[in-house]
Amino acid sequence: MGWVNQPLTHKGVGKMAMPVLIAIGAMWLPIAIFFLGKGEAKGTGAITGFVGAVTVLGAIIQATVFKDPFVAGLLFAHGIFYCSVCYALLSGLEDLRSVGNVALYTALVSVIYMVIFFTGGPVQEGGKMLVVKSNYLAFACAGYAVLTFMVWLNSYGKFPTNVLAWSLIVWVVFGLWVPAFYMMTAGTLPF
């Protein structure tokens, strides 16, 4: 789908983005389980690095091959955040505030995407919109924003790790699996 030529519609979202959402779940679930005291940092860091790389690569493909820089931007922000989490886990970083600051950036980007998906993008000449309203994608981006705000607060010792872990587990289902599998099988989003 050409981003410049056609609006981003429910059916146009994510030739690459939907499979990347499934890959992201392969990081969120192990991170959550690690936060609940099961697993170890290096193995969890490795999968986080793999998912970060896949997310950044998926963003590049989404922007260049599928001509969709809008969705690619959201993938880039999250992919870079995942890479910073990877570094923290693999290096044994003790002060996680720098990773938290990347989470804050990612949360703010997700809020911007939430607003755009909730309202739709600006109207262009001829009444065309590059990004049409999507309640489900707005809902998903709200969840991504909340999760990354939780990571930011957790990195400063202001949010409990076990609540963050359970939030990640719940959001794997509603923020990753539901939109990805629904879109890939039904060709649309739930709402």
PDB file of C-alpha atoms in Angstrom:
ATOM      1  CA  MET A   1       0.000   0.000   0.000  1.00  0.00           C
ATOM      2  CA  GLY A   2       1.375   3.406  -0.889  1.00  0.00           C
ATOM      3  CA  TRP A   3       1.335   5.655   2.142  1.00  0.00           C
ATOM      4  CA  VAL A   4       1.422   8.842   0.098  1.00  0.00           C
ATOM      5  CA  ASN A   5      -1.153   7.709  -2.444  1.00  0.00           C
ATOM      6  CA  GLN A   6      -3.714   6.031  -0.195  1.00  0.00           C
ATOM      7  CA  PRO A   7      -4.949   6.514   3.347  1.00  0.00           C
ATOM      8  CA  LEU A   8      -3.772   4.140   6.028  1.00  0.00           C
ATOM      9  CA  THR A   9      -6.859   2.031   6.617  1.00  0.00           C
ATOM     10  CA  HIS A  10      -7.504  -0.956   8.813  1.00  0.00           C
ATOM     11  CA  LYS A  11      -6.751  -3.230   5.874  1.00  0.00           C
ATOM     12  CA  GLY A  12      -3.637  -1.245   4.974  1.00  0.00           C
ATOM     13  CA  VAL A  13      -2.028  -1.429   8.379  1.00  0.00           C
ATOM     14  CA  GLY A  14       1.042  -3.481   8.575  1.00  0.00           C
ATOM     15  CA  LYS A  15       2.065  -5.772   5.811  1.00  0.00           C
ATOM     16  CA  MET A  16       5.164  -5.997   7.968  1.00  0.00           C
ATOM     17  CA  ALA A  17       3.835  -4.562  11.240  1.00  0.00           C
ATOM     18  CA  MET A  18       1.485  -7.429  12.116  1.00  0.00           C
ATOM     19  CA  PRO A  19       4.148 -10.187  12.035  1.00  0.00           C
ATOM     20  CA  VAL A  20       6.447  -7.849  13.989  1.00  0.00           C
ATOM     21  CA  LEU A  21       3.772  -7.590  16.707  1.00  0.00           C
ATOM     22  CA  ILE A  22       3.875 -11.365  17.067  1.00  0.00           C
ATOM     23  CA  ALA A  23       7.675 -11.213  17.346  1.00  0.00           C
ATOM     24  CA  ILE A  24       7.435  -8.491  20.013  1.00  0.00           C
ATOM     25  CA  GLY A  25       5.364 -10.869  22.140  1.00  0.00           C
ATOM     26  CA  ALA A  26       8.377 -13.208  22.140  1.00  0.00           C
ATOM     27  CA  MET A  27      10.152 -10.483  24.114  1.00  0.00           C
ATOM     28  CA  TRP A  28       7.364  -9.098  26.315  1.00  0.00           C
ATOM     29  CA  LEU A  29       6.352 -12.474  27.748  1.00  0.00           C
ATOM     30  CA  PRO A  30       9.907 -13.552  28.735  1.00  0.00           C
ATOM     31  CA  ILE A  31      10.588 -10.085  30.189  1.00  0.00           C
ATOM     32  CA  ALA A  32       7.400 -10.360  32.259  1.00  0.00           C
ATOM     33  CA  ILE A  33       8.312 -13.827  33.479  1.00  0.00           C
ATOM     34  CA  PHE A  34      11.835 -12.587  34.280  1.00  0.00           C
ATOM     35  CA  PHE A  35      10.309  -9.716  36.298  1.00  0.00           C
ATOM     36  CA  LEU A  36       8.308 -12.329  38.214  1.00  0.00           C
ATOM     37  CA  GLY A  37      11.558 -14.013  39.245  1.00  0.00           C
ATOM     38  CA  LYS A  38      11.828 -16.787  36.653  1.00  0.00           C
ATOM     39  CA  GLY A  39      14.567 -16.868  34.055  1.00  0.00           C
ATOM     40  CA  GLU A  40      17.874 -15.049  33.907  1.00  0.00           C
ATOM     41  CA  ALA A  41      19.125 -11.761  32.535  1.00  0.00           C
ATOM     42  CA  LYS A  42      21.424 -12.890  29.713  1.00  0.00           C
ATOM     43  CA  GLY A  43      18.955 -15.233  27.997  1.00  0.00           C
ATOM     44  CA  THR A  44      16.173 -12.681  28.399  1.00  0.00           C
ATOM     45  CA  GLY A  45      18.519  -9.994  27.099  1.00  0.00           C
ATOM     46  CA  ALA A  46      19.355 -12.088  24.048  1.00  0.00           C
ATOM     47  CA  ILE A  47      15.714 -12.538  23.003  1.00  0.00           C
ATOM     48  CA  THR A  48      15.156  -8.841  23.680  1.00  0.00           C
ATOM     49  CA  GLY A  49      18.034  -8.022  21.335  1.00  0.00           C
ATOM     50  CA  PHE A  50      16.707 -10.350  18.635  1.00  0.00           C
ATOM     51  CA  VAL A  51      13.250  -8.776  18.885  1.00  0.00           C
ATOM     52  CA  GLY A  52      14.731  -5.271  18.911  1.00  0.00           C
ATOM     53  CA  ALA A  53      16.641  -6.049  15.712  1.00  0.00           C
ATOM     54  CA  VAL A  54      13.568  -7.613  14.071  1.00  0.00           C
ATOM     55  CA  THR A  55      11.470  -4.592  15.056  1.00  0.00           C
ATOM     56  CA  VAL A  56      13.960  -2.101  13.622  1.00  0.00           C
ATOM     57  CA  LEU A  57      14.355  -4.201  10.458  1.00  0.00           C
ATOM     58  CA  GLY A  58      10.562  -4.481  10.202  1.00  0.00           C
ATOM     59  CA  ALA A  59      10.327  -0.698  10.485  1.00  0.00           C
ATOM     60  CA  ILE A  60      12.823  -0.278   7.655  1.00  0.00           C
ATOM     61  CA  ILE A  61      10.852  -2.708   5.465  1.00  0.00           C
ATOM     62  CA  GLN A  62       7.537  -1.059   6.397  1.00  0.00           C
ATOM     63  CA  ALA A  63       8.917   2.363   5.423  1.00  0.00           C
ATOM     64  CA  THR A  64      10.779   1.413   2.252  1.00  0.00           C
ATOM     65  CA  VAL A  65       9.087  -1.602   0.708  1.00  0.00           C
ATOM     66  CA  PHE A  66       5.517  -0.892   1.814  1.00  0.00           C
ATOM     67  CA  LYS A  67       5.908   2.920   1.641  1.00  0.00           C
ATOM     68  CA  ASP A  68       4.461   3.409   5.121  1.00  0.00           C
ATOM     69  CA  PRO A  69       6.738   5.688   7.167  1.00  0.00           C
ATOM     70  CA  PHE A  70       3.935   6.390   9.632  1.00  0.00           C
ATOM     71  CA  VAL A  71       3.630   2.883  11.093  1.00  0.00           C
ATOM     72  CA  ALA A  72       7.389   2.463  10.637  1.00  0.00           C
ATOM     73  CA  GLY A  73       7.987   5.371  13.021  1.00  0.00           C
ATOM     74  CA  LEU A  74       6.150   3.609  15.838  1.00  0.00           C
ATOM     75  CA  LEU A  75       8.100   0.414  15.169  1.00  0.00           C
ATOM     76  CA  PHE A  76      11.404   2.331  15.150  1.00  0.00           C
ATOM     77  CA  ALA A  77      10.712   3.956  18.534  1.00  0.00           C
ATOM     78  CA  HIS A  78       9.857   0.630  20.136  1.00  0.00           C
ATOM     79  CA  GLY A  79      12.688  -1.264  18.433  1.00  0.00           C
ATOM     80  CA  ILE A  80      15.272   1.184  19.740  1.00  0.00           C
ATOM     81  CA  PHE A  81      13.758   0.909  23.210  1.00  0.00           C
ATOM     82  CA  TYR A  82      13.976  -2.903  23.027  1.00  0.00           C
ATOM     83  CA  CYS A  83      17.637  -2.652  22.034  1.00  0.00           C
ATOM     84  CA  SER A  84      18.315  -0.476  25.098  1.00  0.00           C
ATOM     85  CA  VAL A  85      16.597  -3.067  27.325  1.00  0.00           C
ATOM     86  CA  CYS A  86      18.750  -5.733  25.675  1.00  0.00           C
ATOM     87  CA  TYR A  87      21.905  -3.804  26.517  1.00  0.00           C
ATOM     88  CA  ALA A  88      20.815  -3.341  30.139  1.00  0.00           C
ATOM     89  CA  LEU A  89      20.123  -7.051  30.592  1.00  0.00           C
ATOM     90  CA  LEU A  90      23.248  -8.304  28.818  1.00  0.00           C
ATOM     91  CA  SER A  91      25.603  -5.832  30.497  1.00  0.00           C
ATOM     92  CA  GLY A  92      24.127  -6.165  33.979  1.00  0.00           C
ATOM     93  CA  LEU A  93      23.355  -2.450  34.119  1.00  0.00           C
ATOM     94  CA  GLU A  94      22.427  -1.622  37.690  1.00  0.00           C
ATOM     95  CA  ASP A  95      21.101   1.909  37.281  1.00  0.00           C
ATOM     96  CA  LEU A  96      18.206   1.505  34.861  1.00  0.00           C
ATOM     97  CA  ARG A  97      17.231   5.168  34.696  1.00  0.00           C
ATOM     98  CA  SER A  98      18.846   5.605  31.269  1.00  0.00           C
ATOM     99  CA  VAL A  99      16.700   2.753  29.926  1.00  0.00           C
ATOM    100  CA  GLY A 100      13.740   4.325  31.712  1.00  0.00           C
ATOM    101  CA  ASN A 101      14.398   7.586  29.935  1.00  0.00           C
ATOM    102  CA  VAL A 102      14.209   5.774  26.570  1.00  0.00           C
ATOM    103  CA  ALA A 103      10.945   4.226  27.816  1.00  0.00           C
ATOM    104  CA  LEU A 104       9.647   7.730  28.566  1.00  0.00           C
ATOM    105  CA  TYR A 105      10.492   8.818  25.020  1.00  0.00           C
ATOM    106  CA  THR A 106       8.755   5.724  23.635  1.00  0.00           C
ATOM    107  CA  ALA A 107       5.698   6.395  25.807  1.00  0.00           C
ATOM    108  CA  LEU A 108       5.437   9.950  24.511  1.00  0.00           C
ATOM    109  CA  VAL A 109       5.730   8.745  20.903  1.00  0.00           C
ATOM    110  CA  SER A 110       2.990   6.185  21.619  1.00  0.00           C
ATOM    111  CA  VAL A 111       0.752   8.962  22.998  1.00  0.00           C
ATOM    112  CA  ILE A 112       1.223  10.939  19.777  1.00  0.00           C
ATOM    113  CA  TYR A 113       0.287   7.858  17.739  1.00  0.00           C
ATOM    114  CA  MET A 114      -2.705   7.244  20.010  1.00  0.00           C
ATOM    115  CA  VAL A 115      -4.017  10.768  19.382  1.00  0.00           C
ATOM    116  CA  ILE A 116      -3.483  10.509  15.628  1.00  0.00           C
ATOM    117  CA  PHE A 117      -5.181   7.105  15.429  1.00  0.00           C
ATOM    118  CA  PHE A 118      -8.034   8.338  17.614  1.00  0.00           C
ATOM    119  CA  THR A 119      -8.674  11.489  15.566  1.00  0.00           C
ATOM    120  CA  GLY A 120      -7.281  10.529  12.175  1.00  0.00           C
ATOM    121  CA  GLY A 121      -4.539  12.422  10.447  1.00  0.00           C
ATOM    122  CA  PRO A 122      -4.835  15.873   8.942  1.00  0.00           C
ATOM    123  CA  VAL A 123      -7.109  16.269   5.934  1.00  0.00           C
ATOM    124  CA  GLN A 124      -5.167  16.789   2.707  1.00  0.00           C
ATOM    125  CA  GLU A 125      -6.238  18.413  -0.539  1.00  0.00           C
ATOM    126  CA  GLY A 126      -9.344  16.810  -1.926  1.00  0.00           C
ATOM    127  CA  GLY A 127     -10.437  15.623   1.516  1.00  0.00           C
ATOM    128  CA  LYS A 128      -7.959  12.735   1.628  1.00  0.00           C
ATOM    129  CA  MET A 129      -6.427  11.627   4.902  1.00  0.00           C
ATOM    130  CA  LEU A 130      -3.064   9.896   5.043  1.00  0.00           C
ATOM    131  CA  VAL A 131      -4.037   8.248   8.325  1.00  0.00           C
ATOM    132  CA  VAL A 132      -7.667   7.408   8.940  1.00  0.00           C
ATOM    133  CA  LYS A 133      -9.189   7.053  12.378  1.00  0.00           C
ATOM    134  CA  SER A 134      -8.751   3.644  14.044  1.00  0.00           C
ATOM    135  CA  ASN A 135     -10.218   3.120  17.490  1.00  0.00           C
ATOM    136  CA  TYR A 136      -8.419  -0.189  17.995  1.00  0.00           C
ATOM    137  CA  LEU A 137      -5.005   1.181  17.031  1.00  0.00           C
ATOM    138  CA  ALA A 138      -5.621   4.171  19.308  1.00  0.00           C
ATOM    139  CA  PHE A 139      -6.480   1.696  22.088  1.00  0.00           C
ATOM    140  CA  ALA A 140      -3.343  -0.353  21.357  1.00  0.00           C
ATOM    141  CA  CYS A 141      -1.112   2.737  21.353  1.00  0.00           C
ATOM    142  CA  ALA A 142      -2.677   3.838  24.655  1.00  0.00           C
ATOM    143  CA  GLY A 143      -1.662   0.471  26.086  1.00  0.00           C
ATOM    144  CA  TYR A 144       1.868   0.801  24.698  1.00  0.00           C
ATOM    145  CA  ALA A 145       2.076   4.265  26.251  1.00  0.00           C
ATOM    146  CA  VAL A 146       0.882   3.034  29.646  1.00  0.00           C
ATOM    147  CA  LEU A 147       3.332   0.109  29.605  1.00  0.00           C
ATOM    148  CA  THR A 148       6.317   2.264  28.705  1.00  0.00           C
ATOM    149  CA  PHE A 149       5.310   4.882  31.307  1.00  0.00           C
ATOM    150  CA  MET A 150       5.287   1.989  33.809  1.00  0.00           C
ATOM    151  CA  VAL A 151       8.799   0.990  32.702  1.00  0.00           C
ATOM    152  CA  TRP A 152       9.966   4.589  33.140  1.00  0.00           C
ATOM    153  CA  LEU A 153       8.471   4.801  36.637  1.00  0.00           C
ATOM    154  CA  ASN A 154       9.826   1.352  37.534  1.00  0.00           C
ATOM    155  CA  SER A 155      13.337   2.350  36.483  1.00  0.00           C
ATOM    156  CA  TYR A 156      13.164   5.200  39.004  1.00  0.00           C
ATOM    157  CA  GLY A 157      11.807   2.883  41.715  1.00  0.00           C
ATOM    158  CA  LYS A 158       8.321   4.418  41.580  1.00  0.00           C
ATOM    159  CA  PHE A 159       6.330   1.471  40.213  1.00  0.00           C
ATOM    160  CA  PRO A 160       6.192  -2.174  41.366  1.00  0.00           C
ATOM    161  CA  THR A 161       7.918  -4.676  39.083  1.00  0.00           C
ATOM    162  CA  ASN A 162       5.295  -7.398  39.592  1.00  0.00           C
ATOM    163  CA  VAL A 163       2.478  -5.075  38.430  1.00  0.00           C
ATOM    164  CA  LEU A 164       4.551  -4.196  35.358  1.00  0.00           C
ATOM    165  CA  ALA A 165       5.102  -7.916  34.705  1.00  0.00           C
ATOM    166  CA  TRP A 166       1.395  -8.789  34.850  1.00  0.00           C
ATOM    167  CA  SER A 167       0.560  -5.751  32.717  1.00  0.00           C
ATOM    168  CA  LEU A 168       2.974  -6.989  30.059  1.00  0.00           C
ATOM    169  CA  ILE A 169       1.391 -10.444  30.129  1.00  0.00           C
ATOM    170  CA  VAL A 170      -2.124  -9.029  29.703  1.00  0.00           C
ATOM    171  CA  TRP A 171      -1.004  -6.643  26.992  1.00  0.00           C
ATOM    172  CA  VAL A 172       0.691  -9.416  24.986  1.00  0.00           C
ATOM    173  CA  VAL A 173      -2.847 -10.634  24.338  1.00  0.00           C
ATOM    174  CA  PHE A 174      -4.712  -7.355  23.779  1.00  0.00           C
ATOM    175  CA  GLY A 175      -1.962  -5.173  22.318  1.00  0.00           C
ATOM    176  CA  LEU A 176      -0.046  -7.702  20.235  1.00  0.00           C
ATOM    177  CA  TRP A 177      -1.884 -10.950  19.525  1.00  0.00           C
ATOM    178  CA  VAL A 178      -5.424  -9.616  19.039  1.00  0.00           C
ATOM    179  CA  PRO A 179      -4.533  -6.958  16.450  1.00  0.00           C
ATOM    180  CA  ALA A 180      -1.954  -9.132  14.687  1.00  0.00           C
ATOM    181  CA  PHE A 181      -3.956 -12.343  14.387  1.00  0.00           C
ATOM    182  CA  TYR A 182      -7.268 -10.575  13.804  1.00  0.00           C
ATOM    183  CA  MET A 183      -5.808  -8.442  11.018  1.00  0.00           C
ATOM    184  CA  MET A 184      -4.005 -11.353   9.390  1.00  0.00           C
ATOM    185  CA  THR A 185      -7.060 -13.640   9.475  1.00  0.00           C
ATOM    186  CA  ALA A 186     -10.017 -11.236   9.150  1.00  0.00           C
ATOM    187  CA  GLY A 187      -8.346  -8.441   7.185  1.00  0.00           C
ATOM    188  CA  THR A 188      -9.546  -5.841   9.660  1.00  0.00           C
ATOM    189  CA  LEU A 189      -9.224  -4.867  13.315  1.00  0.00           C
ATOM    190  CA  PRO A 190     -11.774  -5.775  16.021  1.00  0.00           C
ATOM    191  CA  PHE A 191     -13.109  -2.195  16.320  1.00  0.00           C
TER     192      PHE A 191
END
